[in-house]
Amino acid sequence: MRLGTRQPWSARAARQAWRVLDGTLAWAPALLLLAPLVMLGIGAFSTTWDSNGPRGFSLQPFRTAWTFSARSAGFSVLMATSVAMMSTMLAIPIAYFLLRSEPWLRRTLGALVFLPAVLPSLLYAMGLIMALPGLHGGWGLLFLAYAAQALPFAVWPVLAGLQLLDIALLEKAGQTLGASRWQRLMWLIVPNALRPAAVGVVSVFVLVLAESSTSFFLASGQYQPFGVTLYNAFQDLDVRIAAASTMMLIAILAPAVLAMELWLARRVVRPVQDRAAALPDFAQAQRALS
């Protein structure tokens, strides 16, 4: 009897301990990420920021930061938007071609497409400068570097989305109806790739806007991305101005990330959950867990 009364208590204690541990592990990364951002937000509105920490309240850091980094912020937004659009337009035919290619050709082309994602930014930037010295100092070299480095992040979601479809069956149905290869691509493949392509657009936009490693070697005085300006602000200006510049970058990135999260929740996650909840086995398992 004694063992029988202790076993349920120990099971409840174990479940309670696991819930606490699970919540701690789930929230710890978010807290580690938010803590420095909160500190930067406080410092961006401070009057002074020295070894004793930020003190007072002032909007002057934001006015100075806007004067200092408005041009580079606009240039980075324009560059990120252009690269995101171009990468997405290339991602759909590249992913389609990879799926329809022979295995050996798929592996070879896939390695070439995804190589910039693993190549160190320093080596890639130096290689571009040596290969295209006439473009160094202009926006063209920055655009090429961003496009090559961001292309894998546009191809991956499209490739994953198309792998869930039976491409051969879709093409066979289109061919039966008399559609050419180009028509099958535009009428059958592209509409089914729009959702993963939207994920790629936001991913590339955020990646390019926040990029700084390659920009250090390819930027110039006239074409300076926001990441380089932000670094220069931390090195040469008041730390309050650098914090205000960081808040400006977050204000630009946050709507894009939030839009992607809301779109995925409405278009992808919720339909899957609704279909799963309609299954009788899923409902029984959910009741058993509760």
Coordinates of C-alpha atoms in Angstrom, one line a residue:
M1 CA 0.0 0.0 0.0
R2 CA 2.8 2.3 0.8
L3 CA 4.4 1.8 -2.6
G4 CA 1.1 2.2 -4.3
T5 CA 0.5 5.6 -2.7
R6 CA 3.9 6.9 -3.5
Q7 CA 4.0 5.9 -7.2
P8 CA 1.3 8.4 -8.3
W9 CA 2.9 11.2 -6.4
S10 CA 6.3 10.5 -7.9
A11 CA 4.8 10.4 -11.4
R12 CA 3.1 13.7 -10.8
A13 CA 6.3 15.2 -9.5
A14 CA 8.2 14.0 -12.5
R15 CA 5.6 15.5 -14.9
Q16 CA 5.7 18.8 -13.0
A17 CA 9.5 18.9 -13.0
W18 CA 9.5 18.1 -16.8
R19 CA 7.1 20.9 -17.4
V20 CA 9.3 23.4 -15.5
L21 CA 12.4 22.1 -17.4
D22 CA 10.6 22.2 -20.7
G23 CA 9.5 25.8 -20.2
T24 CA 12.9 26.8 -19.1
L25 CA 14.6 25.3 -22.1
A26 CA 12.0 26.8 -24.4
W27 CA 12.2 30.3 -23.0
A28 CA 16.0 30.5 -22.3
P29 CA 17.1 31.2 -25.9
A30 CA 14.4 33.9 -26.2
L31 CA 15.5 35.5 -23.0
L32 CA 19.2 35.4 -24.0
L33 CA 18.3 37.1 -27.3
L34 CA 16.0 39.7 -25.7
A35 CA 18.3 40.7 -22.9
P36 CA 20.9 42.6 -25.0
L37 CA 18.1 44.0 -27.2
V38 CA 16.4 45.5 -24.1
M39 CA 19.7 47.0 -23.0
L40 CA 20.3 48.5 -26.4
G41 CA 16.7 49.9 -26.4
I42 CA 17.3 51.5 -23.0
G43 CA 20.6 52.9 -24.0
A44 CA 19.2 54.3 -27.3
F45 CA 16.9 56.6 -25.3
S46 CA 19.4 57.6 -22.6
T47 CA 21.1 61.0 -22.0
T48 CA 24.5 59.5 -21.1
W49 CA 25.9 56.0 -21.3
D50 CA 29.2 55.4 -19.4
S51 CA 30.7 52.7 -17.3
N52 CA 27.8 53.1 -14.8
G53 CA 25.2 52.3 -17.5
P54 CA 22.7 54.4 -19.3
R55 CA 21.0 57.3 -17.5
G56 CA 18.3 59.8 -18.3
F57 CA 16.0 60.1 -21.3
S58 CA 16.6 61.8 -24.6
L59 CA 15.7 61.4 -28.3
Q60 CA 18.9 63.0 -29.5
P61 CA 20.6 59.6 -30.2
F62 CA 17.8 58.8 -32.7
R63 CA 18.1 62.2 -34.5
T64 CA 21.8 61.8 -34.8
A65 CA 21.5 58.1 -35.9
W66 CA 19.0 59.1 -38.6
T67 CA 21.3 61.7 -39.9
F68 CA 24.3 59.4 -39.8
S69 CA 22.7 56.2 -41.2
A70 CA 19.6 57.1 -43.2
R71 CA 21.3 56.9 -46.6
S72 CA 22.9 53.5 -45.9
A73 CA 19.6 52.2 -44.5
G74 CA 17.8 53.2 -47.7
F75 CA 20.6 51.6 -49.8
S76 CA 20.4 48.4 -47.8
V77 CA 16.6 48.2 -48.1
L78 CA 16.8 48.7 -51.8
M79 CA 19.6 46.2 -52.2
A80 CA 17.8 43.6 -50.0
T81 CA 14.5 44.0 -51.9
S82 CA 16.2 43.7 -55.3
V83 CA 18.3 40.7 -54.3
A84 CA 15.2 39.0 -52.8
M85 CA 13.1 39.5 -56.0
M86 CA 15.9 38.3 -58.3
S87 CA 16.8 35.3 -56.1
T88 CA 13.2 34.2 -56.0
M89 CA 12.7 34.4 -59.7
L90 CA 15.8 32.3 -60.2
A91 CA 15.0 29.9 -57.3
I92 CA 11.8 28.4 -58.9
P93 CA 13.4 27.3 -62.2
I94 CA 16.6 26.2 -60.5
A95 CA 14.7 24.0 -58.0
Y96 CA 12.6 22.6 -60.8
F97 CA 15.6 21.8 -62.9
L98 CA 17.4 20.1 -60.0
L99 CA 14.4 17.9 -59.4
R100 CA 14.1 16.9 -63.0
S101 CA 17.8 16.3 -63.6
E102 CA 19.7 13.0 -63.4
P103 CA 21.1 12.2 -59.9
W104 CA 24.7 12.9 -60.8
L105 CA 23.8 16.2 -62.4
R106 CA 21.6 17.1 -59.5
R107 CA 24.4 16.6 -57.0
T108 CA 26.9 18.6 -59.1
L109 CA 24.6 21.5 -59.8
G110 CA 23.3 21.5 -56.2
A111 CA 26.8 21.7 -54.9
L112 CA 27.5 24.7 -57.1
V113 CA 24.3 26.5 -56.1
F114 CA 24.7 25.9 -52.4
L115 CA 28.5 26.5 -52.2
P116 CA 28.2 30.2 -51.4
A117 CA 26.2 29.4 -48.2
V118 CA 29.2 27.5 -46.7
L119 CA 32.1 29.5 -48.3
P120 CA 33.7 31.9 -45.9
S121 CA 32.6 35.5 -46.6
L122 CA 36.2 36.7 -46.5
L123 CA 37.4 34.3 -49.2
Y124 CA 34.4 35.0 -51.3
A125 CA 34.8 38.7 -51.1
M126 CA 38.5 38.6 -51.9
G127 CA 37.8 36.3 -54.9
L128 CA 35.2 38.7 -56.3
I129 CA 37.6 41.6 -55.9
M130 CA 40.4 39.7 -57.8
A131 CA 38.0 38.4 -60.5
L132 CA 36.2 41.6 -61.1
P133 CA 38.5 44.5 -60.1
G134 CA 36.7 46.9 -62.4
L135 CA 33.5 46.6 -60.3
H136 CA 35.2 47.1 -56.9
G137 CA 33.8 50.2 -55.2
G138 CA 30.5 50.2 -57.0
W139 CA 27.1 48.7 -56.1
G140 CA 27.4 46.0 -58.8
L141 CA 29.9 43.9 -56.9
L142 CA 27.9 44.1 -53.8
F143 CA 24.8 43.0 -55.7
L144 CA 26.6 40.0 -57.2
A145 CA 27.9 39.0 -53.8
Y146 CA 24.6 39.3 -52.1
A147 CA 22.8 37.5 -54.9
A148 CA 25.2 34.5 -54.9
Q149 CA 25.2 34.2 -51.1
A150 CA 21.4 34.5 -50.8
L151 CA 20.5 32.2 -53.6
P152 CA 20.7 29.0 -51.6
F153 CA 18.3 30.4 -49.0
A154 CA 15.8 31.1 -51.8
V155 CA 16.3 27.7 -53.4
W156 CA 16.0 25.6 -50.3
P157 CA 12.4 26.3 -49.4
V158 CA 11.2 26.1 -53.0
L159 CA 13.1 22.8 -53.4
A160 CA 11.6 21.4 -50.2
G161 CA 8.1 22.5 -51.3
L162 CA 8.4 20.9 -54.7
Q163 CA 9.7 17.7 -53.3
L164 CA 6.4 17.2 -51.6
L165 CA 4.6 17.3 -55.0
D166 CA 4.5 14.6 -57.6
I167 CA 6.2 16.6 -60.4
A168 CA 6.2 13.7 -62.8
L169 CA 2.4 13.3 -62.4
L170 CA 1.7 17.0 -62.8
E171 CA 3.8 17.2 -66.0
K172 CA 2.2 14.1 -67.4
A173 CA -1.2 15.6 -66.8
G174 CA -0.2 18.9 -68.4
Q175 CA 1.4 17.1 -71.3
T176 CA -1.8 15.1 -71.9
L177 CA -3.7 18.5 -72.1
G178 CA -1.2 19.6 -74.8
A179 CA 0.9 22.0 -72.7
S180 CA 4.5 22.7 -73.6
R181 CA 7.3 22.4 -71.2
W182 CA 7.3 26.1 -70.6
Q183 CA 3.6 26.2 -70.1
R184 CA 3.8 23.3 -67.6
L185 CA 6.4 25.2 -65.7
M186 CA 4.4 28.4 -65.6
W187 CA 0.9 26.9 -65.1
L188 CA 1.6 23.9 -62.9
I189 CA 4.9 24.3 -61.1
V190 CA 5.1 28.1 -60.4
P191 CA 1.6 28.3 -58.6
N192 CA 2.5 25.4 -56.4
A193 CA 5.9 27.0 -55.5
L194 CA 4.6 30.4 -54.5
R195 CA 4.2 29.6 -50.8
P196 CA 7.7 28.3 -50.3
A197 CA 9.0 31.1 -52.5
A198 CA 7.4 33.7 -50.2
V199 CA 9.4 32.2 -47.3
G200 CA 12.5 32.5 -49.4
V201 CA 11.8 36.2 -50.2
V202 CA 11.6 37.1 -46.5
S203 CA 14.6 35.0 -45.6
V204 CA 16.8 36.6 -48.3
F205 CA 15.6 40.1 -47.4
V206 CA 16.5 39.6 -43.8
L207 CA 19.8 38.0 -44.6
V208 CA 20.9 40.7 -47.0
L209 CA 19.7 43.6 -44.9
A210 CA 21.6 42.3 -41.8
E211 CA 24.8 41.1 -43.7
S212 CA 28.0 42.7 -42.7
S213 CA 30.9 40.3 -43.3
T214 CA 31.1 40.6 -47.1
S215 CA 30.1 44.2 -47.0
F216 CA 33.3 45.2 -45.1
F217 CA 35.5 44.3 -48.1
L218 CA 33.2 45.4 -50.9
A219 CA 31.7 48.6 -49.5
S220 CA 32.8 52.0 -50.5
G221 CA 32.2 55.5 -49.3
Q222 CA 29.4 56.1 -51.8
Y223 CA 27.8 52.6 -51.5
Q224 CA 27.9 51.6 -47.8
P225 CA 25.5 49.0 -46.5
F226 CA 23.8 49.4 -43.1
G227 CA 25.9 46.7 -41.5
V228 CA 29.1 48.6 -42.1
T229 CA 27.6 51.9 -40.9
L230 CA 26.4 50.2 -37.8
Y231 CA 29.9 48.8 -37.1
N232 CA 31.4 52.3 -37.7
A233 CA 28.9 53.8 -35.3
F234 CA 30.0 51.4 -32.5
Q235 CA 33.7 52.0 -33.2
D236 CA 33.8 55.8 -33.8
L237 CA 30.7 57.4 -32.4
D238 CA 28.8 57.5 -29.1
V239 CA 27.5 54.1 -28.0
R240 CA 24.0 55.7 -27.7
I241 CA 24.0 56.5 -31.4
A242 CA 25.1 53.0 -32.2
A243 CA 22.3 51.6 -30.0
A244 CA 19.8 53.9 -31.8
S245 CA 21.1 52.7 -35.2
T246 CA 20.6 49.1 -34.0
M247 CA 17.0 49.9 -33.0
M248 CA 16.4 51.4 -36.5
L249 CA 17.7 48.1 -38.0
I250 CA 15.4 46.1 -35.8
A251 CA 12.5 48.3 -36.8
I252 CA 13.1 47.5 -40.4
L253 CA 13.6 43.8 -39.9
A254 CA 10.7 43.2 -37.5
P255 CA 7.8 43.8 -39.9
A256 CA 9.3 41.4 -42.5
V257 CA 9.9 38.6 -39.9
L258 CA 6.4 39.2 -38.3
A259 CA 4.7 39.1 -41.7
M260 CA 6.4 35.8 -42.5
E261 CA 5.4 34.3 -39.2
L262 CA 1.8 35.4 -39.5
W263 CA 1.6 34.2 -43.1
L264 CA 3.1 30.8 -42.3
A265 CA 0.7 30.5 -39.3
R266 CA -2.3 31.2 -41.4
R267 CA -1.4 29.6 -44.7
V268 CA 0.7 26.6 -43.6
V269 CA 0.5 25.7 -39.9
R270 CA -3.2 26.3 -39.3
P271 CA -4.4 24.2 -42.3
V272 CA -2.2 21.3 -41.3
Q273 CA -3.4 21.5 -37.7
D274 CA -7.0 21.6 -38.9
R275 CA -6.6 18.5 -41.1
A276 CA -4.8 16.7 -38.3
A277 CA -7.5 17.5 -35.8
A278 CA -10.1 16.1 -38.1
L279 CA -8.4 12.7 -38.0
P280 CA -10.1 10.4 -35.3
D281 CA -6.7 8.9 -34.2
F282 CA -5.3 12.4 -33.6
A283 CA -8.4 13.3 -31.5
Q284 CA -8.1 10.2 -29.4
A285 CA -4.3 10.7 -28.8
Q286 CA -5.0 14.3 -27.8
R287 CA -7.6 13.3 -25.3
A288 CA -5.3 10.6 -23.9
L289 CA -2.4 13.1 -23.4
S290 CA -4.7 15.6 -21.7

